[in-house]
Amino acid sequence: MSMTGQVAEAPGDMAAATGLLTVGVEEEFLLVDPHTGAAVPAVDLVMEQVPAELRGQVEREFQTSQIEIGSPPGLELSSIRHSLGVLRRALSDAAERAGVRLLAIGTGPVDGPVPPVVDKPRFDRMIERFRLLVPGPGNNGMHVHVGVPDPDTGVQVLNHVRPWLPTLHAMTTNSPFSRGEDTGYASWRSVEWERWPSVAPTPFLESHEHYQRLIRQLISSGVMLDEGMLYWYARLSAKYPTVELRIGDVCPSVDDAVLVAALVRALVATAMADVEAGRPALQTDHHLLVGAHWRAAHDGLEGEAVDVTNGELRPAWELLDRFVERMRPALEQHGDWAEVTDLLGGLRRHGSGAARQRAVFERTGRLTDVVQDVARQTRG
């Protein structure tokens, strides 16, 4: 849900040399009191404790209870795994030295005061314009960047990936609790986040010029302050030659994050292959996509999902299996098939982040135990 619109990304020109696509990951985390589990405005204290050599990959986010990391882009999943593991452990240690705890969770499960927004002129303008849209302790998402050769190809990729994003949305649900109770949603973060007027499925785009024109119109209408506030579920990076997919809650574990990164890269690679072969993108109706994303946020991976090809409900796992099979050639091309198969087996055994949180709460009846378990997964 990056409010900053900043990424730890570099040009995706490795794709041209190897035929493979670079992938980079941003993750946002919540800072909480280790005893109560309530969000705390501790980002400055934690930043002071981050090792100097990692500070270039760690940023403040929108609220003082949030902190963000960005992995360097790479071709190998192993490098993404290593970066995220190092950064998560270092940030978990920094948080503990600052007297707080780091959680990879979509939003805060425990009730408490809403921490203030980070003191930054742009954020001040956002609050002045949009007022009470900041509803809770912080919305924490995961954003995956995949290198593309040019903006025109990027826009065509955005058209091709649209129908598949509700499936990725369902598998990343990780925020069922808010203000001390079960919300009935697998991703409450998604519900809160959609209050912002520029949050939506990416529209079907005619061209890069059409994309730029929509941005200008949204800014002039007052819906956005700047291009950084384009909160579509997939967009072109404003700074780098990447497509950025930003559909889900932050993943509870490094394994979950690596799985999502691999699937997102395969999705973009599959879209690029379709573009090159002249295969048209499925022009899914906008309102059906809105409904499919709502269903994903509500049911998560353990419930039902909307098949956007016909509007019917199917088990979410069935659509995920279909998605993975469709992406198999790209996964094999990048050398990711074996690891993705293994990680999917783990996801099937353990369930989504939302399901894991609910299982802990059902077992103990204490949200503080949920917080402890999420903190354990976050560190890895």
CSV table of C-alpha atoms in Angstrom, one decimal:
chain,number,residue,atom,x,y,z
A,1,MET,CA,0.0,0.0,0.0
A,2,SER,CA,3.0,2.2,-0.3
A,3,MET,CA,2.0,5.8,0.2
A,4,THR,CA,5.4,6.9,-0.8
A,5,GLY,CA,5.4,5.6,-4.4
A,6,GLN,CA,9.1,4.8,-3.9
A,7,VAL,CA,10.7,1.5,-4.7
A,8,ALA,CA,14.0,-0.3,-4.2
A,9,GLU,CA,14.3,-1.2,-7.8
A,10,ALA,CA,16.7,-0.9,-10.7
A,11,PRO,CA,16.3,-1.0,-14.4
A,12,GLY,CA,15.0,-4.3,-15.8
A,13,ASP,CA,17.4,-4.4,-18.7
A,14,MET,CA,18.8,-7.8,-17.6
A,15,ALA,CA,15.7,-9.2,-19.3
A,16,ALA,CA,17.0,-8.2,-22.7
A,17,ALA,CA,20.3,-10.0,-22.2
A,18,THR,CA,19.0,-13.2,-20.7
A,19,GLY,CA,15.3,-13.5,-21.7
A,20,LEU,CA,14.5,-13.6,-18.0
A,21,LEU,CA,12.8,-11.0,-16.0
A,22,THR,CA,14.1,-9.2,-12.9
A,23,VAL,CA,11.9,-9.2,-9.8
A,24,GLY,CA,12.0,-7.1,-6.7
A,25,VAL,CA,9.8,-6.9,-3.6
A,26,GLU,CA,8.7,-4.2,-1.2
A,27,GLU,CA,7.1,-5.2,2.2
A,28,GLU,CA,5.4,-3.0,4.8
A,29,PHE,CA,5.3,-4.0,8.5
A,30,LEU,CA,3.5,-2.9,11.6
A,31,LEU,CA,5.2,-1.9,14.8
A,32,VAL,CA,3.4,-3.0,18.0
A,33,ASP,CA,3.7,-3.1,21.7
A,34,PRO,CA,5.2,-6.5,22.7
A,35,HIS,CA,2.8,-6.9,25.6
A,36,THR,CA,-0.5,-5.6,24.4
A,37,GLY,CA,-0.1,-6.0,20.6
A,38,ALA,CA,-1.4,-2.5,19.9
A,39,ALA,CA,0.2,-0.4,17.2
A,40,VAL,CA,2.8,2.1,18.5
A,41,PRO,CA,4.3,5.2,16.8
A,42,ALA,CA,7.8,3.9,17.0
A,43,VAL,CA,9.3,4.2,13.5
A,44,ASP,CA,11.9,6.7,14.4
A,45,LEU,CA,13.1,4.6,17.4
A,46,VAL,CA,13.4,1.6,15.1
A,47,MET,CA,15.1,3.4,12.3
A,48,GLU,CA,17.8,4.5,14.8
A,49,GLN,CA,18.5,0.8,15.5
A,50,VAL,CA,18.7,-0.4,11.9
A,51,PRO,CA,22.3,-1.4,10.9
A,52,ALA,CA,23.9,1.3,8.8
A,53,GLU,CA,24.6,-1.0,5.9
A,54,LEU,CA,20.9,-1.8,5.5
A,55,ARG,CA,19.4,1.7,5.9
A,56,GLY,CA,19.3,2.3,2.2
A,57,GLN,CA,16.7,-0.5,1.9
A,58,VAL,CA,14.5,0.6,4.9
A,59,GLU,CA,12.1,3.5,4.8
A,60,ARG,CA,9.4,5.2,6.9
A,61,GLU,CA,5.9,4.6,5.6
A,62,PHE,CA,2.7,6.7,5.9
A,63,GLN,CA,2.0,6.2,9.6
A,64,THR,CA,4.5,6.2,12.5
A,65,SER,CA,3.5,2.6,13.3
A,66,GLN,CA,4.8,1.4,9.9
A,67,ILE,CA,8.1,0.6,8.3
A,68,GLU,CA,9.0,-0.6,4.8
A,69,ILE,CA,11.8,-2.7,3.2
A,70,GLY,CA,12.7,-3.1,-0.4
A,71,SER,CA,14.8,-6.0,-1.8
A,72,PRO,CA,17.3,-5.3,-4.6
A,73,PRO,CA,15.9,-6.7,-8.0
A,74,GLY,CA,17.3,-10.0,-9.1
A,75,LEU,CA,16.9,-12.9,-11.5
A,76,GLU,CA,17.1,-15.7,-8.9
A,77,LEU,CA,14.5,-16.4,-6.3
A,78,SER,CA,17.3,-17.3,-4.0
A,79,SER,CA,18.6,-13.7,-4.0
A,80,ILE,CA,15.1,-12.4,-3.2
A,81,ARG,CA,14.8,-15.0,-0.4
A,82,HIS,CA,18.2,-14.0,1.0
A,83,SER,CA,17.5,-10.2,0.9
A,84,LEU,CA,14.0,-10.5,2.5
A,85,GLY,CA,15.4,-12.9,5.2
A,86,VAL,CA,18.3,-10.6,6.0
A,87,LEU,CA,16.1,-7.5,6.1
A,88,ARG,CA,13.3,-9.1,8.1
A,89,ARG,CA,15.7,-10.4,10.7
A,90,ALA,CA,17.6,-7.1,11.0
A,91,LEU,CA,14.3,-5.2,11.3
A,92,SER,CA,12.9,-7.6,13.9
A,93,ASP,CA,16.1,-7.2,15.9
A,94,ALA,CA,16.0,-3.4,15.5
A,95,ALA,CA,12.4,-3.3,16.7
A,96,GLU,CA,13.2,-5.4,19.8
A,97,ARG,CA,16.1,-3.1,20.6
A,98,ALA,CA,13.7,-0.2,20.4
A,99,GLY,CA,11.3,-2.0,22.8
A,100,VAL,CA,8.6,-3.0,20.1
A,101,ARG,CA,7.8,-5.9,17.8
A,102,LEU,CA,7.7,-6.2,14.0
A,103,LEU,CA,4.7,-7.8,12.4
A,104,ALA,CA,4.2,-8.8,8.8
A,105,ILE,CA,0.4,-8.3,9.0
A,106,GLY,CA,-2.1,-6.4,6.8
A,107,THR,CA,-3.5,-4.3,9.6
A,108,GLY,CA,-3.4,-4.2,13.4
A,109,PRO,CA,-5.6,-6.8,15.1
A,110,VAL,CA,-5.6,-5.2,18.6
A,111,ASP,CA,-7.5,-2.0,19.4
A,112,GLY,CA,-5.7,1.1,20.4
A,113,PRO,CA,-5.1,4.8,19.5
A,114,VAL,CA,-4.4,5.5,15.8
A,115,PRO,CA,-0.7,6.4,15.5
A,116,PRO,CA,0.0,9.8,13.8
A,117,VAL,CA,1.0,10.1,10.2
A,118,VAL,CA,4.8,10.6,9.5
A,119,ASP,CA,5.7,14.3,9.5
A,120,LYS,CA,6.3,14.9,5.8
A,121,PRO,CA,4.9,17.8,3.7
A,122,ARG,CA,3.4,15.4,1.1
A,123,PHE,CA,1.6,13.4,3.8
A,124,ASP,CA,0.3,16.6,5.4
A,125,ARG,CA,-1.2,17.6,2.1
A,126,MET,CA,-2.8,14.1,1.8
A,127,ILE,CA,-4.4,14.4,5.2
A,128,GLU,CA,-5.6,18.0,4.4
A,129,ARG,CA,-7.2,16.8,1.2
A,130,PHE,CA,-8.6,13.4,2.2
A,131,ARG,CA,-9.2,13.9,5.9
A,132,LEU,CA,-10.4,10.8,7.8
A,133,LEU,CA,-9.5,8.2,5.2
A,134,VAL,CA,-6.8,6.9,7.5
A,135,PRO,CA,-8.9,4.5,9.5
A,136,GLY,CA,-6.6,2.5,11.7
A,137,PRO,CA,-3.1,1.6,12.8
A,138,GLY,CA,-1.6,1.2,9.3
A,139,ASN,CA,-2.3,-0.7,6.1
A,140,ASN,CA,0.6,-3.0,5.2
A,141,GLY,CA,0.9,-4.4,1.7
A,142,MET,CA,3.4,-6.2,-0.5
A,143,HIS,CA,4.4,-4.8,-3.9
A,144,VAL,CA,6.2,-6.9,-6.6
A,145,HIS,CA,8.1,-5.1,-9.4
A,146,VAL,CA,8.9,-7.0,-12.6
A,147,GLY,CA,11.1,-5.5,-15.3
A,148,VAL,CA,9.6,-4.7,-18.7
A,149,PRO,CA,11.4,-3.4,-21.8
A,150,ASP,CA,9.3,-0.2,-22.3
A,151,PRO,CA,6.1,1.6,-21.2
A,152,ASP,CA,4.1,0.5,-24.2
A,153,THR,CA,4.8,-3.1,-23.5
A,154,GLY,CA,4.1,-2.4,-19.8
A,155,VAL,CA,0.6,-1.1,-20.6
A,156,GLN,CA,-0.2,-4.2,-22.6
A,157,VAL,CA,1.0,-6.3,-19.8
A,158,LEU,CA,-1.3,-4.5,-17.4
A,159,ASN,CA,-4.3,-5.4,-19.7
A,160,HIS,CA,-3.3,-9.1,-19.7
A,161,VAL,CA,-2.7,-9.5,-15.9
A,162,ARG,CA,-6.0,-7.8,-14.8
A,163,PRO,CA,-8.2,-11.0,-14.8
A,164,TRP,CA,-5.7,-13.0,-12.7
A,165,LEU,CA,-5.2,-10.5,-9.9
A,166,PRO,CA,-8.2,-11.5,-7.7
A,167,THR,CA,-6.6,-15.0,-7.4
A,168,LEU,CA,-3.3,-13.5,-6.1
A,169,HIS,CA,-5.4,-11.2,-3.9
A,170,ALA,CA,-7.1,-14.3,-2.3
A,171,MET,CA,-3.8,-16.1,-1.6
A,172,THR,CA,-2.2,-13.1,0.1
A,173,THR,CA,-5.0,-12.4,2.6
A,174,ASN,CA,-3.4,-11.8,6.1
A,175,SER,CA,-5.6,-9.4,8.1
A,176,PRO,CA,-8.8,-11.0,9.5
A,177,PHE,CA,-8.8,-9.1,12.8
A,178,SER,CA,-9.3,-5.5,13.6
A,179,ARG,CA,-10.1,-3.5,16.7
A,180,GLY,CA,-10.0,-6.7,18.8
A,181,GLU,CA,-12.4,-8.8,16.8
A,182,ASP,CA,-12.8,-10.9,13.7
A,183,THR,CA,-14.0,-8.7,10.9
A,184,GLY,CA,-15.5,-11.6,8.8
A,185,TYR,CA,-13.0,-10.7,6.1
A,186,ALA,CA,-9.8,-12.5,5.3
A,187,SER,CA,-8.2,-9.2,4.3
A,188,TRP,CA,-9.6,-6.3,6.3
A,189,ARG,CA,-6.7,-4.2,5.0
A,190,SER,CA,-8.3,-4.4,1.6
A,191,VAL,CA,-11.6,-3.0,2.9
A,192,GLU,CA,-10.0,-0.1,4.7
A,193,TRP,CA,-7.6,0.6,1.8
A,194,GLU,CA,-10.5,1.0,-0.7
A,195,ARG,CA,-11.6,4.1,1.0
A,196,TRP,CA,-9.0,6.0,-1.0
A,197,PRO,CA,-10.6,7.1,-4.2
A,198,SER,CA,-7.7,6.0,-6.5
A,199,VAL,CA,-7.7,2.4,-5.2
A,200,ALA,CA,-9.2,0.2,-7.9
A,201,PRO,CA,-8.6,-2.6,-10.4
A,202,THR,CA,-6.5,-1.3,-13.3
A,203,PRO,CA,-8.7,-0.1,-16.2
A,204,PHE,CA,-8.4,-1.6,-19.6
A,205,LEU,CA,-5.9,0.7,-21.3
A,206,GLU,CA,-5.7,1.7,-25.0
A,207,SER,CA,-2.1,2.8,-24.9
A,208,HIS,CA,0.6,4.4,-22.8
A,209,GLU,CA,-0.8,7.8,-23.8
A,210,HIS,CA,-4.2,6.7,-22.5
A,211,TYR,CA,-2.5,5.7,-19.2
A,212,GLN,CA,-0.8,9.0,-18.9
A,213,ARG,CA,-3.9,10.9,-19.8
A,214,LEU,CA,-5.9,9.1,-17.1
A,215,ILE,CA,-3.2,10.1,-14.5
A,216,ARG,CA,-3.4,13.7,-15.6
A,217,GLN,CA,-7.2,13.6,-15.3
A,218,LEU,CA,-7.2,12.0,-11.9
A,219,ILE,CA,-4.8,14.6,-10.6
A,220,SER,CA,-6.7,17.5,-12.1
A,221,SER,CA,-10.0,16.1,-10.6
A,222,GLY,CA,-8.4,16.1,-7.1
A,223,VAL,CA,-8.6,12.3,-6.7
A,224,MET,CA,-4.8,12.1,-6.5
A,225,LEU,CA,-2.2,14.6,-5.5
A,226,ASP,CA,0.4,13.1,-7.8
A,227,GLU,CA,1.3,10.0,-9.8
A,228,GLY,CA,2.5,8.3,-6.6
A,229,MET,CA,-1.1,8.1,-5.5
A,230,LEU,CA,-2.1,5.9,-8.4
A,231,TYR,CA,-3.2,3.0,-6.2
A,232,TRP,CA,-4.4,0.7,-9.0
A,233,TYR,CA,-3.8,-3.0,-8.3
A,234,ALA,CA,-1.2,-3.0,-11.1
A,235,ARG,CA,0.5,0.0,-12.5
A,236,LEU,CA,3.7,1.1,-14.2
A,237,SER,CA,6.4,2.4,-11.8
A,238,ALA,CA,6.8,6.1,-12.0
A,239,LYS,CA,10.6,5.8,-11.6
A,240,TYR,CA,11.8,2.5,-13.1
A,241,PRO,CA,11.1,0.3,-16.1
A,242,THR,CA,8.9,-2.1,-14.1
A,243,VAL,CA,5.3,-3.2,-13.8
A,244,GLU,CA,4.3,-3.1,-10.2
A,245,LEU,CA,1.6,-5.4,-8.8
A,246,ARG,CA,0.2,-4.3,-5.5
A,247,ILE,CA,-2.8,-6.4,-4.7
A,248,GLY,CA,-2.2,-8.1,-1.4
A,249,ASP,CA,-1.5,-7.9,2.3
A,250,VAL,CA,2.1,-8.2,3.3
A,251,CYS,CA,2.9,-11.9,3.5
A,252,PRO,CA,3.5,-13.4,7.0
A,253,SER,CA,6.6,-15.4,6.1
A,254,VAL,CA,9.5,-15.2,3.7
A,255,ASP,CA,8.3,-18.4,2.1
A,256,ASP,CA,4.9,-16.8,1.3
A,257,ALA,CA,6.6,-13.7,-0.1
A,258,VAL,CA,8.9,-15.7,-2.4
A,259,LEU,CA,6.0,-17.7,-3.7
A,260,VAL,CA,4.1,-14.5,-4.5
A,261,ALA,CA,7.1,-13.0,-6.2
A,262,ALA,CA,7.6,-16.1,-8.3
A,263,LEU,CA,4.0,-16.2,-9.4
A,264,VAL,CA,3.9,-12.5,-10.2
A,265,ARG,CA,7.0,-12.7,-12.3
A,266,ALA,CA,5.6,-15.7,-14.1
A,267,LEU,CA,2.3,-13.8,-14.7
A,268,VAL,CA,4.2,-10.8,-16.2
A,269,ALA,CA,6.3,-13.2,-18.4
A,270,THR,CA,3.2,-15.0,-19.6
A,271,ALA,CA,1.5,-11.7,-20.4
A,272,MET,CA,4.6,-10.6,-22.4
A,273,ALA,CA,4.6,-13.9,-24.3
A,274,ASP,CA,0.9,-13.3,-25.1
A,275,VAL,CA,1.6,-9.8,-26.3
A,276,GLU,CA,4.4,-10.9,-28.5
A,277,ALA,CA,2.3,-13.7,-30.0
A,278,GLY,CA,-0.6,-11.2,-30.7
A,279,ARG,CA,-3.0,-12.9,-28.3
A,280,PRO,CA,-5.6,-10.4,-27.1
A,281,ALA,CA,-6.1,-9.7,-23.4
A,282,LEU,CA,-9.4,-10.8,-21.8
A,283,GLN,CA,-11.5,-7.6,-21.5
A,284,THR,CA,-13.1,-8.5,-18.1
A,285,ASP,CA,-15.9,-6.2,-17.1
A,286,HIS,CA,-14.7,-3.7,-14.5
A,287,HIS,CA,-17.6,-4.3,-12.1
A,288,LEU,CA,-17.1,-8.1,-12.2
A,289,LEU,CA,-13.4,-7.5,-11.4
A,290,VAL,CA,-14.5,-5.2,-8.4
A,291,GLY,CA,-16.7,-8.1,-7.3
A,292,ALA,CA,-14.0,-10.6,-7.7
A,293,HIS,CA,-11.6,-8.6,-5.6
A,294,TRP,CA,-14.2,-8.0,-2.9
A,295,ARG,CA,-14.8,-11.8,-2.8
A,296,ALA,CA,-11.1,-12.4,-2.5
A,297,ALA,CA,-10.8,-10.0,0.4
A,298,HIS,CA,-13.8,-11.6,2.1
A,299,ASP,CA,-13.2,-15.3,1.6
A,300,GLY,CA,-9.5,-15.4,1.1
A,301,LEU,CA,-8.0,-18.7,-0.1
A,302,GLU,CA,-10.1,-20.9,2.1
A,303,GLY,CA,-13.5,-19.9,0.6
A,304,GLU,CA,-14.9,-19.3,-2.9
A,305,ALA,CA,-13.7,-17.0,-5.6
A,306,VAL,CA,-15.2,-15.5,-8.7
A,307,ASP,CA,-14.2,-17.0,-12.1
A,308,VAL,CA,-14.0,-13.8,-14.1
A,309,THR,CA,-14.3,-15.8,-17.4
A,310,ASN,CA,-17.9,-16.6,-16.6
A,311,GLY,CA,-18.8,-14.8,-13.3
A,312,GLU,CA,-19.4,-18.1,-11.5
A,313,LEU,CA,-18.2,-19.0,-8.0
A,314,ARG,CA,-15.5,-21.7,-7.7
A,315,PRO,CA,-13.3,-22.8,-4.8
A,316,ALA,CA,-10.4,-20.3,-4.5
A,317,TRP,CA,-7.9,-23.1,-4.5
A,318,GLU,CA,-9.3,-24.4,-7.8
A,319,LEU,CA,-8.7,-21.1,-9.5
A,320,LEU,CA,-5.2,-20.9,-7.9
A,321,ASP,CA,-4.3,-24.3,-9.3
A,322,ARG,CA,-5.6,-23.2,-12.7
A,323,PHE,CA,-3.5,-20.0,-12.4
A,324,VAL,CA,-0.3,-21.9,-11.6
A,325,GLU,CA,-0.8,-24.4,-14.4
A,326,ARG,CA,-1.3,-21.5,-16.9
A,327,MET,CA,2.0,-19.9,-15.6
A,328,ARG,CA,3.9,-23.2,-15.7
A,329,PRO,CA,5.9,-22.5,-18.9
A,330,ALA,CA,7.1,-19.1,-17.5
A,331,LEU,CA,7.9,-20.7,-14.1
A,332,GLU,CA,10.0,-23.4,-15.8
A,333,GLN,CA,11.7,-20.8,-18.0
A,334,HIS,CA,12.9,-18.9,-14.9
A,335,GLY,CA,13.8,-22.1,-13.1
A,336,ASP,CA,11.1,-21.6,-10.4
A,337,TRP,CA,8.8,-24.5,-11.0
A,338,ALA,CA,10.2,-26.9,-8.4
A,339,GLU,CA,10.4,-24.3,-5.7
A,340,VAL,CA,6.9,-23.0,-6.4
A,341,THR,CA,5.5,-26.5,-6.3
A,342,ASP,CA,7.1,-27.0,-2.9
A,343,LEU,CA,6.0,-23.6,-1.5
A,344,LEU,CA,2.4,-24.2,-2.8
A,345,GLY,CA,2.4,-27.5,-0.9
A,346,GLY,CA,3.3,-25.6,2.3
A,347,LEU,CA,0.6,-23.0,1.6
A,348,ARG,CA,-1.9,-25.9,1.2
A,349,ARG,CA,-0.9,-27.4,4.5
A,350,HIS,CA,-0.7,-24.2,6.5
A,351,GLY,CA,-3.4,-22.1,4.8
A,352,SER,CA,-3.3,-18.4,4.1
A,353,GLY,CA,-2.0,-15.9,6.6
A,354,ALA,CA,-5.6,-15.1,7.6
A,355,ALA,CA,-6.4,-18.8,8.2
A,356,ARG,CA,-3.2,-19.2,10.3
A,357,GLN,CA,-4.2,-16.2,12.5
A,358,ARG,CA,-7.7,-17.6,13.0
A,359,ALA,CA,-6.4,-21.0,13.9
A,360,VAL,CA,-4.2,-19.5,16.6
A,361,PHE,CA,-7.2,-17.5,18.0
A,362,GLU,CA,-9.5,-20.5,17.9
A,363,ARG,CA,-7.0,-22.5,19.8
A,364,THR,CA,-6.2,-19.9,22.6
A,365,GLY,CA,-8.8,-17.2,22.4
A,366,ARG,CA,-6.1,-14.5,22.7
A,367,LEU,CA,-5.1,-11.9,20.1
A,368,THR,CA,-1.8,-11.5,21.9
A,369,ASP,CA,-1.1,-15.1,20.9
A,370,VAL,CA,-1.9,-14.2,17.3
A,371,VAL,CA,0.5,-11.3,17.5
A,372,GLN,CA,3.2,-13.6,18.9
A,373,ASP,CA,2.7,-16.1,16.2
A,374,VAL,CA,2.8,-13.5,13.4
A,375,ALA,CA,6.0,-12.0,14.9
A,376,ARG,CA,7.6,-15.5,14.8
A,377,GLN,CA,6.6,-16.0,11.2
A,378,THR,CA,7.9,-12.5,10.3
A,379,ARG,CA,11.3,-13.1,11.7
A,380,GLY,CA,11.5,-16.6,10.0
